[in-house]
Short mmCIF file of C-alpha atoms and ligand atoms in Angstrom, two decimals:
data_model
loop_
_atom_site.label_atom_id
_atom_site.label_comp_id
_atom_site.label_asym_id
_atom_site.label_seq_id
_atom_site.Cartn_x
_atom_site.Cartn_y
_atom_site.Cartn_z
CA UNK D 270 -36.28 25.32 13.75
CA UNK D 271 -34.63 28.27 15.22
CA UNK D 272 -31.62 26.74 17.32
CA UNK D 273 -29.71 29.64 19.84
CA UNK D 274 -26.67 26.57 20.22
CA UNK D 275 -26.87 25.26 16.74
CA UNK D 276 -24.01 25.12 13.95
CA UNK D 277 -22.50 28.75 13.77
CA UNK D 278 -22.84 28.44 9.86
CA UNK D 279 -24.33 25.83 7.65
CA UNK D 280 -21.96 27.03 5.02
CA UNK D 281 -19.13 24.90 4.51
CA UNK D 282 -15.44 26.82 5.40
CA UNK D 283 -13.65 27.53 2.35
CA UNK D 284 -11.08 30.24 3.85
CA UNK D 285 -7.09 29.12 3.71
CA UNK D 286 -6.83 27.55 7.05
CA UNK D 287 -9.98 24.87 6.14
CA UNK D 288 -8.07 24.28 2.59
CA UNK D 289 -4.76 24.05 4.22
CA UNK D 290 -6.34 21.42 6.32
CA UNK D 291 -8.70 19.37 3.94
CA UNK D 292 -5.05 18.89 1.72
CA UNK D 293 -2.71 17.25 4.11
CA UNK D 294 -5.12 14.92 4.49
CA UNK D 295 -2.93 12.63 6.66
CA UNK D 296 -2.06 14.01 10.48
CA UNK D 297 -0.79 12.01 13.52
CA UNK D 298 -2.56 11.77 16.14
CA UNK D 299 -0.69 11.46 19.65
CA UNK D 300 -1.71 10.77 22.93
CA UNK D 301 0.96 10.85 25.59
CA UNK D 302 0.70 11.39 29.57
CA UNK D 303 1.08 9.71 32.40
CA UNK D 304 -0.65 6.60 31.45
CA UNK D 305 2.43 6.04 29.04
CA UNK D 306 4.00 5.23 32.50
CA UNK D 307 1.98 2.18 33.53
CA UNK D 308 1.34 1.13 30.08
CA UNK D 309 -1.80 -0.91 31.10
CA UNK D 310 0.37 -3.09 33.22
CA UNK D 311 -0.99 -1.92 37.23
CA UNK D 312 0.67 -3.92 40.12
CA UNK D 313 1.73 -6.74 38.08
CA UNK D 314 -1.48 -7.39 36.89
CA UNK D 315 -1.85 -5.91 32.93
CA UNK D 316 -5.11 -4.89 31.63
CA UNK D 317 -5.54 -5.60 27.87
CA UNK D 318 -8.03 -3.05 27.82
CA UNK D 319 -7.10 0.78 26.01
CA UNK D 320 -3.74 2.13 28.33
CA UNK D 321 -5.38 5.53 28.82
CA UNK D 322 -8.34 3.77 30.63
CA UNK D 323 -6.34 2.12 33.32
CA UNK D 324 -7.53 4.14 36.07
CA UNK D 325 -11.22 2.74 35.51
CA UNK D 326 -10.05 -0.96 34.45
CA UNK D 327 -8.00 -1.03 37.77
CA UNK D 328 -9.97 0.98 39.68
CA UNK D 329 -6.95 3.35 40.60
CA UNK D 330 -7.26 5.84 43.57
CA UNK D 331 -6.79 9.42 42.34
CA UNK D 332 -4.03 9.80 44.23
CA UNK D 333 -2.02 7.13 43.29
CA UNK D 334 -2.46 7.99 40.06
CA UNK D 335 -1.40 11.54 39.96
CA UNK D 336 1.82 10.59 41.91
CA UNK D 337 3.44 8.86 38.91
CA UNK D 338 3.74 12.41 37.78
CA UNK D 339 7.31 11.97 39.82
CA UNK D 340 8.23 9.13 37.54
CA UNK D 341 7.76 10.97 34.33
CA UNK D 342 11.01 12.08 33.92
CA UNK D 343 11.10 12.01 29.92
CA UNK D 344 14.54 10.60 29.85
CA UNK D 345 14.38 10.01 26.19
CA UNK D 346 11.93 13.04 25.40
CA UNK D 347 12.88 14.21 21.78
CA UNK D 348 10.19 16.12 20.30
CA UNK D 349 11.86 17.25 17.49
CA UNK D 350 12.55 13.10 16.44
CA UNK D 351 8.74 13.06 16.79
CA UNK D 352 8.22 15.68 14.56
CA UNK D 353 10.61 14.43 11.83
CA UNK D 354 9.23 11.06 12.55
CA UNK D 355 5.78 12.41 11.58
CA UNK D 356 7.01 14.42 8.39
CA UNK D 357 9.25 11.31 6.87
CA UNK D 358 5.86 9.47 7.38
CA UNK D 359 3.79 11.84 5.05
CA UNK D 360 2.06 13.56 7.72
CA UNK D 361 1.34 17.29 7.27
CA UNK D 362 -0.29 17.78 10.95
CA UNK D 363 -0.66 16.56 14.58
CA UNK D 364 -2.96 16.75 16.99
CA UNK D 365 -1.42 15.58 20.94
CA UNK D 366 -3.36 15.54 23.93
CA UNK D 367 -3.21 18.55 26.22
CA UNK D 368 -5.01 16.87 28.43
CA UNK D 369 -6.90 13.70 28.60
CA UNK D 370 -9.41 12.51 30.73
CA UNK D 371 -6.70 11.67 33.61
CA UNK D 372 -6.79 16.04 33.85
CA UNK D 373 -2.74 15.80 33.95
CA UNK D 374 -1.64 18.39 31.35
CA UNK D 375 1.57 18.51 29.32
CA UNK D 376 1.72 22.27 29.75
CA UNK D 377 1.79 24.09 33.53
CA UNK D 378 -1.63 25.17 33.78
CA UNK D 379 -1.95 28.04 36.43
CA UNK D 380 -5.71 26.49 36.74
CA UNK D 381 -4.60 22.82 37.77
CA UNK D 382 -2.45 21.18 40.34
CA UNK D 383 -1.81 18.12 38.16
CA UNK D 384 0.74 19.43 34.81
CA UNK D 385 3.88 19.32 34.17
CA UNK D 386 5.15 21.73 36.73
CA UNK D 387 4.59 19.23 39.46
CA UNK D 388 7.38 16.26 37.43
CA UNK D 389 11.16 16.00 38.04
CA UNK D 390 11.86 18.37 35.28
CA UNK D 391 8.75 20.92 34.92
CA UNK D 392 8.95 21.52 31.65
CA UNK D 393 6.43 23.12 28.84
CA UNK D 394 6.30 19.43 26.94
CA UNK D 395 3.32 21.00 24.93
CA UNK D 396 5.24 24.14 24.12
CA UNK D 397 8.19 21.85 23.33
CA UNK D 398 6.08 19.90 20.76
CA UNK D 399 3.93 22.50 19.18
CA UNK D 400 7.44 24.24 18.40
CA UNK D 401 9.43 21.33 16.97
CA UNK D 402 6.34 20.33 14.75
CA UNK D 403 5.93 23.72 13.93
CA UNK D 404 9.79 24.03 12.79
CA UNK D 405 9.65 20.78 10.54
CA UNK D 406 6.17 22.92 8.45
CA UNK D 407 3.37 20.89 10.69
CA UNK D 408 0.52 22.37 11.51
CA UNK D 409 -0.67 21.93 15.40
CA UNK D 410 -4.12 21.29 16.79
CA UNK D 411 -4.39 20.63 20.65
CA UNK D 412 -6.75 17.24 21.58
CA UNK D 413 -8.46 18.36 25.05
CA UNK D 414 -10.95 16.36 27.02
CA UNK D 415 -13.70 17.78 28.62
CA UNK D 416 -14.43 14.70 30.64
CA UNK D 417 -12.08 14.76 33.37
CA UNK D 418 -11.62 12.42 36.48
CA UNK D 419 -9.29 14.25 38.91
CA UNK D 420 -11.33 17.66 38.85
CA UNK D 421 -13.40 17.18 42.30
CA UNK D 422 -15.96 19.20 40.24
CA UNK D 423 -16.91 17.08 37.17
CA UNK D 424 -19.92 15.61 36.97
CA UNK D 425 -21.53 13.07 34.93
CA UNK D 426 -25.27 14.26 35.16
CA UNK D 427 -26.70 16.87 37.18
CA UNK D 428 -29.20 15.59 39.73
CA UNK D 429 -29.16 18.29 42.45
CA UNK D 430 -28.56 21.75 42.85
CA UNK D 431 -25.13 20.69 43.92
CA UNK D 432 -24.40 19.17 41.14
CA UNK D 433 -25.30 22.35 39.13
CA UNK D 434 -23.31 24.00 41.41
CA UNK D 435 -20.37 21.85 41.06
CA UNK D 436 -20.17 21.62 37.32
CA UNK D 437 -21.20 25.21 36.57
CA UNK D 438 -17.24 25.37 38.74
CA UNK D 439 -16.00 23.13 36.25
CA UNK D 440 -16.97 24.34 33.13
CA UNK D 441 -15.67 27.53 33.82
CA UNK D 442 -12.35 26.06 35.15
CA UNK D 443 -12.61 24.42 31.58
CA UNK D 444 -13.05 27.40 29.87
CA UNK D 445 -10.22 29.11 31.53
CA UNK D 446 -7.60 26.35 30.43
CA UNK D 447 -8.75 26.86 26.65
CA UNK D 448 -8.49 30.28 27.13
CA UNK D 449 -5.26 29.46 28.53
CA UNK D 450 -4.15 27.36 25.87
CA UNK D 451 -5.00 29.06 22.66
CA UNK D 452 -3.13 32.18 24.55
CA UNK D 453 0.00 30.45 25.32
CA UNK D 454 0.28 28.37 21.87
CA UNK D 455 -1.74 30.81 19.71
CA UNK D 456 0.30 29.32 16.32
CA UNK D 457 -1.96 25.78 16.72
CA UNK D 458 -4.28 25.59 13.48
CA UNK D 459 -7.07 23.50 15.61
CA UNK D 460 -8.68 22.06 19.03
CA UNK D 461 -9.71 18.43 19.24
CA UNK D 462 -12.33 17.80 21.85
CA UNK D 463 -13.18 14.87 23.21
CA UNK D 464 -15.15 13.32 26.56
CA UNK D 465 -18.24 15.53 25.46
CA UNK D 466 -20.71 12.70 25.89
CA UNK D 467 -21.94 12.88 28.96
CA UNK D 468 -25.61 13.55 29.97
CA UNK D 469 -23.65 16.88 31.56
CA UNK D 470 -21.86 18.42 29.04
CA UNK D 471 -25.22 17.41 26.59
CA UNK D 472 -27.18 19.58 29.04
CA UNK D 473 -24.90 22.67 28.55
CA UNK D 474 -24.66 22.58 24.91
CA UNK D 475 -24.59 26.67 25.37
CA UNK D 476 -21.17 26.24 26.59
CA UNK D 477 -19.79 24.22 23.60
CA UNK D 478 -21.31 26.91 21.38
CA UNK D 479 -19.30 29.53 23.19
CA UNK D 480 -16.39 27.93 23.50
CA UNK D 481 -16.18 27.17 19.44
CA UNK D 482 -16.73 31.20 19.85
CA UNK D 483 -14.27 31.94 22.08
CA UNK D 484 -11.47 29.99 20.61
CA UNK D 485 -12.49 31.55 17.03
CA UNK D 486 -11.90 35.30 18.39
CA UNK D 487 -8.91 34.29 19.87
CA UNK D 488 -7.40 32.23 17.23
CA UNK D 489 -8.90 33.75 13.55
CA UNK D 490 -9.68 30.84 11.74
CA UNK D 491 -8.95 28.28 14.48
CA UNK D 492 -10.53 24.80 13.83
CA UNK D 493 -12.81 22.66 16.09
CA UNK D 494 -13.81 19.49 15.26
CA UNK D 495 -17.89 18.58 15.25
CA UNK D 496 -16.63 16.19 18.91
CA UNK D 497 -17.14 19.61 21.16
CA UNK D 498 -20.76 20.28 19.90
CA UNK D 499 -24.05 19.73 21.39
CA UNK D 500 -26.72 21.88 20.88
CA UNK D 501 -29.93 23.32 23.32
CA UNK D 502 -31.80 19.82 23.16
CA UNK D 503 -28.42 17.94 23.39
CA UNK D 504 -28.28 16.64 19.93
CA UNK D 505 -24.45 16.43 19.31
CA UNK D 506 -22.42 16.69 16.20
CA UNK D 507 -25.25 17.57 14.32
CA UNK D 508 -27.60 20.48 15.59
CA UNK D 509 -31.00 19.37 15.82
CA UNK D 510 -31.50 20.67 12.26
CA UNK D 511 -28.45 18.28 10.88
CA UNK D 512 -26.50 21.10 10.35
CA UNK D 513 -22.91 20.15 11.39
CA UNK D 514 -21.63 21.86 14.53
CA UNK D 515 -17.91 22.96 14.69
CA UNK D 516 -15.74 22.63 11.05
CA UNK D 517 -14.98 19.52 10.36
CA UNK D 518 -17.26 15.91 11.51
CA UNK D 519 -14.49 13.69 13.88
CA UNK D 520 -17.42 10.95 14.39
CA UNK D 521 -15.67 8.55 12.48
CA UNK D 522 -13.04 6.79 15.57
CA UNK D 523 -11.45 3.40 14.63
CA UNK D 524 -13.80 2.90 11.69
CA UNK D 525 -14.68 4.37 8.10
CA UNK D 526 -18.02 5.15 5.86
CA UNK D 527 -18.67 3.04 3.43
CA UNK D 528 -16.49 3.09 0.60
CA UNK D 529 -19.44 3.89 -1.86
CA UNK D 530 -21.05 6.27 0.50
CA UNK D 531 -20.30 9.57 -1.49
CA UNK D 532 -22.59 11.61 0.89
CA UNK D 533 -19.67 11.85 2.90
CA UNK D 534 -18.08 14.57 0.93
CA UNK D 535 -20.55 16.94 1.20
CA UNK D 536 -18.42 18.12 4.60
CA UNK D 537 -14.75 18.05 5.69
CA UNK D 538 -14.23 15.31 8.25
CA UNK D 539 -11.48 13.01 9.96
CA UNK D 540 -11.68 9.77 11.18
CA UNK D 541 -9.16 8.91 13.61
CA UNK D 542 -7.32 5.25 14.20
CA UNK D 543 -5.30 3.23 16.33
CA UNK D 544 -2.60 1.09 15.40
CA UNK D 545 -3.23 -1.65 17.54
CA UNK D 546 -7.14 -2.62 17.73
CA UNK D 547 -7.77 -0.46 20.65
CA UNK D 548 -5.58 1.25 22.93
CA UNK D 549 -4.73 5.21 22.17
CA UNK D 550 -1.94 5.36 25.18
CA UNK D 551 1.18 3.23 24.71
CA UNK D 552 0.59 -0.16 25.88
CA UNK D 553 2.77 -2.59 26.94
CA UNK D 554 0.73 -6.22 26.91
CA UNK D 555 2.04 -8.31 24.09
CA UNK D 556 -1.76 -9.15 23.54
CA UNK D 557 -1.99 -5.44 22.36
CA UNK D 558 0.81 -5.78 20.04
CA UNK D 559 -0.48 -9.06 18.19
CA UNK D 560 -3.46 -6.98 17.20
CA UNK D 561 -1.55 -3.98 15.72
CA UNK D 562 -2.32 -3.69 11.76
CA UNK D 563 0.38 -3.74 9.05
CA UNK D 564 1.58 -0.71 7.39
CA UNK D 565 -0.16 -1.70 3.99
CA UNK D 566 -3.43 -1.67 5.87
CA UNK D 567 -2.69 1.53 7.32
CA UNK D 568 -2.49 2.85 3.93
CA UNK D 569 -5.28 1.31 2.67
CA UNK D 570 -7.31 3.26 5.30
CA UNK D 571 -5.56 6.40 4.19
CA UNK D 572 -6.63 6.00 0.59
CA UNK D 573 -10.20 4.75 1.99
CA UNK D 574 -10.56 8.28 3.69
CA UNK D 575 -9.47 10.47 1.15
CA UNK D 576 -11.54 8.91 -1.56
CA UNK D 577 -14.10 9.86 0.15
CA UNK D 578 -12.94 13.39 0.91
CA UNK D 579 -11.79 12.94 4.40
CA UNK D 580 -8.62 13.08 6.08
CA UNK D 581 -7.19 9.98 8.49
CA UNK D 582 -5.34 11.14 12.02
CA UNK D 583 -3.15 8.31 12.95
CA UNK D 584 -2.39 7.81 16.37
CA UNK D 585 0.92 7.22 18.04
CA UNK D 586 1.42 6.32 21.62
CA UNK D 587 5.27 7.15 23.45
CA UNK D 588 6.19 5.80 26.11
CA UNK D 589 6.65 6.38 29.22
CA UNK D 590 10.36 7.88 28.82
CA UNK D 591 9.27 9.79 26.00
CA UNK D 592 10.67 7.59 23.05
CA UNK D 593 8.43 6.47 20.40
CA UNK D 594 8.35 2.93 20.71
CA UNK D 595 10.28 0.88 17.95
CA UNK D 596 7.01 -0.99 16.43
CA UNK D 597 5.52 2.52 15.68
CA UNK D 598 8.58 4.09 14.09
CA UNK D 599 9.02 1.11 11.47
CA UNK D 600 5.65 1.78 10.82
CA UNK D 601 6.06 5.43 10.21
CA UNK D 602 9.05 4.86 8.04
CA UNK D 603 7.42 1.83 5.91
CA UNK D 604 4.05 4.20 4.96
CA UNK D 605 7.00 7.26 4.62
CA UNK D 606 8.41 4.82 1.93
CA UNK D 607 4.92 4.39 -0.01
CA UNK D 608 3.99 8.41 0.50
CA UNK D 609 7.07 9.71 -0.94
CA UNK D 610 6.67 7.51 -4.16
CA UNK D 611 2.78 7.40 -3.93
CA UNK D 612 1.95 10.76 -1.89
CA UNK D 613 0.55 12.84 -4.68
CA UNK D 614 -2.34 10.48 -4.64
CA UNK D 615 -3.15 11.65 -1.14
CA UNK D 616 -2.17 14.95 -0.52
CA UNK D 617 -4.23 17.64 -2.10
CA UNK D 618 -6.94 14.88 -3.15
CA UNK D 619 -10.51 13.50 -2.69
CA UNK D 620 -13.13 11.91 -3.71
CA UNK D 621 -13.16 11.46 -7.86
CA UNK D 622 -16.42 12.49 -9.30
CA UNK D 623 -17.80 10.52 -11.47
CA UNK D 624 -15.83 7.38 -10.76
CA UNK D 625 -17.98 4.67 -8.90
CA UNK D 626 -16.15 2.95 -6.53
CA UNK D 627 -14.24 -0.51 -7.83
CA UNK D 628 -13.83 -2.72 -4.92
CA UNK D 629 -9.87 -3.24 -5.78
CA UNK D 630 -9.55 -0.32 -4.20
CA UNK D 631 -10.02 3.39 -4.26
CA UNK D 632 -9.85 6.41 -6.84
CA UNK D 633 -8.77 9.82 -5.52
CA UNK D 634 -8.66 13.32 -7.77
CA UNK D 635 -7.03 16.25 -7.11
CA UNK D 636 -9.48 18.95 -7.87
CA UNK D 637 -6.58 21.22 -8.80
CA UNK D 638 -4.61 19.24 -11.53
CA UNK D 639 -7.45 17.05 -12.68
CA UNK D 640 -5.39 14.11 -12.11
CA UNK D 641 -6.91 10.69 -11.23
CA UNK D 642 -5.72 8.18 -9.56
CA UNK D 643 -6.23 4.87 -8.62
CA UNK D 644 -4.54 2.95 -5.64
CA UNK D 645 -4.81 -0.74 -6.27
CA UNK D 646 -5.11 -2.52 -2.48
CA UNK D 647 -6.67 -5.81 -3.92
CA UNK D 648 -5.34 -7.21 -6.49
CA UNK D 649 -8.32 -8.90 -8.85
CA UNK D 650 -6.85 -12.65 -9.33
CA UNK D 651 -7.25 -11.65 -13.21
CA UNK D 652 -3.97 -9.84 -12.53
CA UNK D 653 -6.02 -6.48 -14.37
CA UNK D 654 -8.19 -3.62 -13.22
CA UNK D 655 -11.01 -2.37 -15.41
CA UNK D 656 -11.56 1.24 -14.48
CA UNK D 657 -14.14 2.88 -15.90
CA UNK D 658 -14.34 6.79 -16.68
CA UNK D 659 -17.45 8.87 -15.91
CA UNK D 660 -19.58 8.71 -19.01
CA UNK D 661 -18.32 11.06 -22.23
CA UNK D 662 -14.86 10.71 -20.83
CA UNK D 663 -11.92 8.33 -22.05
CA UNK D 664 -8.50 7.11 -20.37
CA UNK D 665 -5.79 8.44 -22.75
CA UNK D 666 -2.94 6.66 -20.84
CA UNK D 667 -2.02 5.64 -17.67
CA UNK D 668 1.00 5.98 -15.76
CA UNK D 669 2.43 4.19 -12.51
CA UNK D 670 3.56 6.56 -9.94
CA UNK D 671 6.13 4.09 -8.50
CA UNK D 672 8.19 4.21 -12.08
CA UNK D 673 6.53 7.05 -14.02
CA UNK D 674 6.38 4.95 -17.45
CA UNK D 675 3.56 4.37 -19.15
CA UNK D 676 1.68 1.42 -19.01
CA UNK D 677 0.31 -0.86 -21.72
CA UNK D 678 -3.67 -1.15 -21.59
CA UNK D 679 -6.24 -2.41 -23.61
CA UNK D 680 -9.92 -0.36 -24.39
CA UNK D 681 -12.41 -2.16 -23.80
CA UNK D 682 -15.56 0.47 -24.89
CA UNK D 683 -15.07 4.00 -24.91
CA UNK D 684 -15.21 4.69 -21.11
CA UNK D 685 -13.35 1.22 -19.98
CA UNK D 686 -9.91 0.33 -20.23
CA UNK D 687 -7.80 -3.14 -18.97
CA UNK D 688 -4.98 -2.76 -17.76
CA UNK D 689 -2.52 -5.58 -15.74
CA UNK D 690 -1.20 -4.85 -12.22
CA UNK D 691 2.73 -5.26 -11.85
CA UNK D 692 3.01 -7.83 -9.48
CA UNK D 693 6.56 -6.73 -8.08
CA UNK D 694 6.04 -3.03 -7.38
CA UNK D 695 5.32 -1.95 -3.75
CA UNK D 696 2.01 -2.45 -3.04
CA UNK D 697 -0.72 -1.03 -2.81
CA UNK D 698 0.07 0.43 -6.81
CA UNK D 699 -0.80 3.56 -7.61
CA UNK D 700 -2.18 4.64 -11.38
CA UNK D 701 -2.60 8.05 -12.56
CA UNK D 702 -4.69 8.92 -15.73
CA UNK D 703 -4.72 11.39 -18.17
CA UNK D 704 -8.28 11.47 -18.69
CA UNK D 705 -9.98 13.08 -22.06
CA UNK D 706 -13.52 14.56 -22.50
CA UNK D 707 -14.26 12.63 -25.71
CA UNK D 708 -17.93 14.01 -25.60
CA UNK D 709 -18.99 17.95 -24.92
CA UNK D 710 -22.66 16.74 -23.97
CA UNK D 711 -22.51 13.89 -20.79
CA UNK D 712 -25.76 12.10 -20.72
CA UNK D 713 -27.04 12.37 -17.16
CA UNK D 714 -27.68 8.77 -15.79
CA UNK D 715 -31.05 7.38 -14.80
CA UNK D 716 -30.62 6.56 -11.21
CA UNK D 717 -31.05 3.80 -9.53
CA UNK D 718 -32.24 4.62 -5.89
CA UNK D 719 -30.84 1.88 -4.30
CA UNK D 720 -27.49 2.88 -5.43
CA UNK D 721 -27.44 6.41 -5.45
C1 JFZ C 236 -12.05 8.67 23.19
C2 JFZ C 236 -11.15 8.49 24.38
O1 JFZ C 236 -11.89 7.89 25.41
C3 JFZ C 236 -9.95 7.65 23.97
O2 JFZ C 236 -9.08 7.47 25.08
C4 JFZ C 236 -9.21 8.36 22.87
O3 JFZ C 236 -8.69 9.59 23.34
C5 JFZ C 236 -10.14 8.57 21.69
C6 JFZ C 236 -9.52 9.39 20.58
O4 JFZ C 236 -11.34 9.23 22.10
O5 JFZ C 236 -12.70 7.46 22.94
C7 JFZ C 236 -13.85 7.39 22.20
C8 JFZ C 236 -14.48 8.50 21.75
C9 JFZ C 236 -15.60 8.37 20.93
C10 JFZ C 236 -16.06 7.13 20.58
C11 JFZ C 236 -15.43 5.99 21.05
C12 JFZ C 236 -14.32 6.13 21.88
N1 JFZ C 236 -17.15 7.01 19.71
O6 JFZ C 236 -17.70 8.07 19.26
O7 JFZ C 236 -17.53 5.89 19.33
#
């Protein structure tokens, strides 16, 4: 059908900022504001639930909540530690929240009265961060919520002319910050949306289409992820033809596709994850902490995403005072100490066609190099993985990436090989193949429906 709102292309992006992008595969995600302050602990009572939601789980007056703006007075603000933080990690990118759905903004919007302008020390934090990433070779993309519960104009559904009124206020206040934004910081590579769900923002999908627009003539090549998009019948993500809106799908949030679902790589995409089970802002309650995953999972989810062509934002929460709190830089350094033995596995790669996924773990490719790899997060209890190469193709020897050496195998048929895991290297183990075309003509498989 003929959509006015749709997907500005159904071609996929293949210009340098979208391959730039779709090879760092890794980014951190940060969200830090004034709910770093609180921490989800309000009035001695703590709220397990995510930090950034504490003015709903406590039912927090507006007012009170904008006035911790005079507490956040960044004593430990470093954005530069962040940013080398992020790089030692193996990130190539971050994305930080502008604004969340509080409205307080870490840069001094001339269109707000609750920024950074109105704390102890008024500065630019977002202009601070965008330039120390930018000086340690990350690329920037600014997370912004359209939901927003200080703005008296917001709505959640239109139900009267008022209402219409009202939002019709708001969007255009909206607009104006982006504007604002991709003026001021016109370096960022991307824009993040989020709190686009509402029956009101679905009901002005015209104004997500121009607002991908507008952003893209300010900022050539500027990304937006699929979160901003709803079309004229308020189908979001997809238009209602299932054409992806915006560049890149970010539907995926604390979860993954299926490891076999392959359909996944037919667009870029990002799935973004928490550290602890659910709470984006920092959070204090030691109930948060005992759910926080272990570094080796974390990487597991990184390989998970880009075998299947995606990338994986990973989301950090300061504190209050601006440090990074100790927990999350341990992480960060114990998944730096895997990526800069294991990283060519991850950056530059996806999904590795013709290899079927082996349930010990994942295969990625770079498309460039050829080179296959295979990251080992469950070891078999045979102590050996079996890979097997797409048909008319043979493994010619395998490497390790943590040592280099080759490793002994045994062939099993022409496509198969054996080979034993090292049980002391740091896990998970990386493989890389050479890989030979033993036959010019590859028999095309009969497929299995079920499977395919
Ligand atoms: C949103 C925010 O509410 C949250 O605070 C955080 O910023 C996160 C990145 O985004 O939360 C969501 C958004 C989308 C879904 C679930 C939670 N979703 O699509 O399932």
């Amino acid at each position: 059908m003929q959509l006015k709102y749709g997907a500005q292309t159904t071609q996929q992006r293949d210009d340098p900022t979208v391959k730039a992008f779709r090879c760092d595969r890794f980014g951190q995600f940060i969200h830090w504001g004034l709910y770093a302050l609180p921490a989800g602990v309000w009035r001695g009572e703590t709220y397990d639930f995510a930090a950034e939601f504490l003015p709903k789980s406590a039912n927090i007056a507006d007012a009170d909540w904008q006035a911790l703006a005079a507490d956040f007075t960044i004593d430990r603000f470093d954005a530069s530690q962040w940013a080398r933080t992020a790089k030692a990690m193996g990130a190539r990118y971050v994305t930080v929240t502008a604004k969340h759905h509080d409205g307080f903004c870490l840069w001094p919007s001339e269109f707000s009265d609750t920024t950074v302008a109105v704390t102890p020390h008024g500065r630019d934090l977002l202009g601070e961060i965008v330039a120390a990433y930018e000086a340690e070779g990350l690329a920037v993309h600014l997370y912004y919520s359209v939901l927003d519960w200080h703005h008296p104009d917001w709505r959640y559904r239109i139900e009267s002319a008022d209402d219409a009124a009202s939002f019709a206020r708001y969007l255009t206040f909206a607009q104006n910050q982006l504007r604002e934004l991709a003026t001021r910081y016109p370096t960022v590579r991307g824009f993040w949306f989020d709190g686009t769900w509402d029956e009101s923002v679905k009901a002005n999908g015209w104004w997500t289409f121009e607002v991908e627009r507008m952003l893209k003539e300010l900022i050539p090549g500027v990304l937006v992820n699929s979160r901003l998009r709803a079309d004229e019948h308020g189908a979001r993500h997809r238009d209602s033809n299932g054409d992806l809106m915006g560049d890149f799908f970010s539907g995926y949030e604390r979860r993954l596709p299926d490891p076999w679902d392959r359909s996944t790589a037919d667009h870029d995409w990002e799935a973004c994850m928490t550290i602890p089970q659910n709470s984006w802002g920092y959070h204090a309650s030691a109930a948060v902490a005992a759910t926080c995953k272990q570094p080796v999972e974390l990487i597991e989810q990184l390989a998970h995403a880009v075998s299947l062509s995606g990338n994986l934002l990973l989301n950090f929460g300061p504190m209050g005072d601006g440090a990074l709190p100790r927990f999350e830089i341990e992480i960060a350094e114990q998944i730096g100490a895997w990526m800069r033995v294991n990283g060519e596995a991850i950056h530059g790669c996806g999904m590795a066609s013709g290899w079927d996924y082996p349930g010990w773990g994942y295969y990625t490719q770079n498309a460039e190099t050829g080179a296959t790899y295979a990251i080992v997060t469950r070891m078999p209890v045979s102590g050996a993985i079996k890979p097997q190469a797409p048909a008319g193709t043979g493994i010619r020897s395998v490497r390790t990436l943590a040592t280099g050496e080759e490793v002994e195998f045994t062939r099993l048929d022409e496509q198969t090989v054996s080979i034993p895991v090292p049980r002391d290297a740091p896990v998970p183990v990386v493989f890389v193949f050479d890989v030979e075309r033993e036959k010019a003509d590859v028999p095309t498989r009969e497929v299995n429906p079920d499977v395919a």
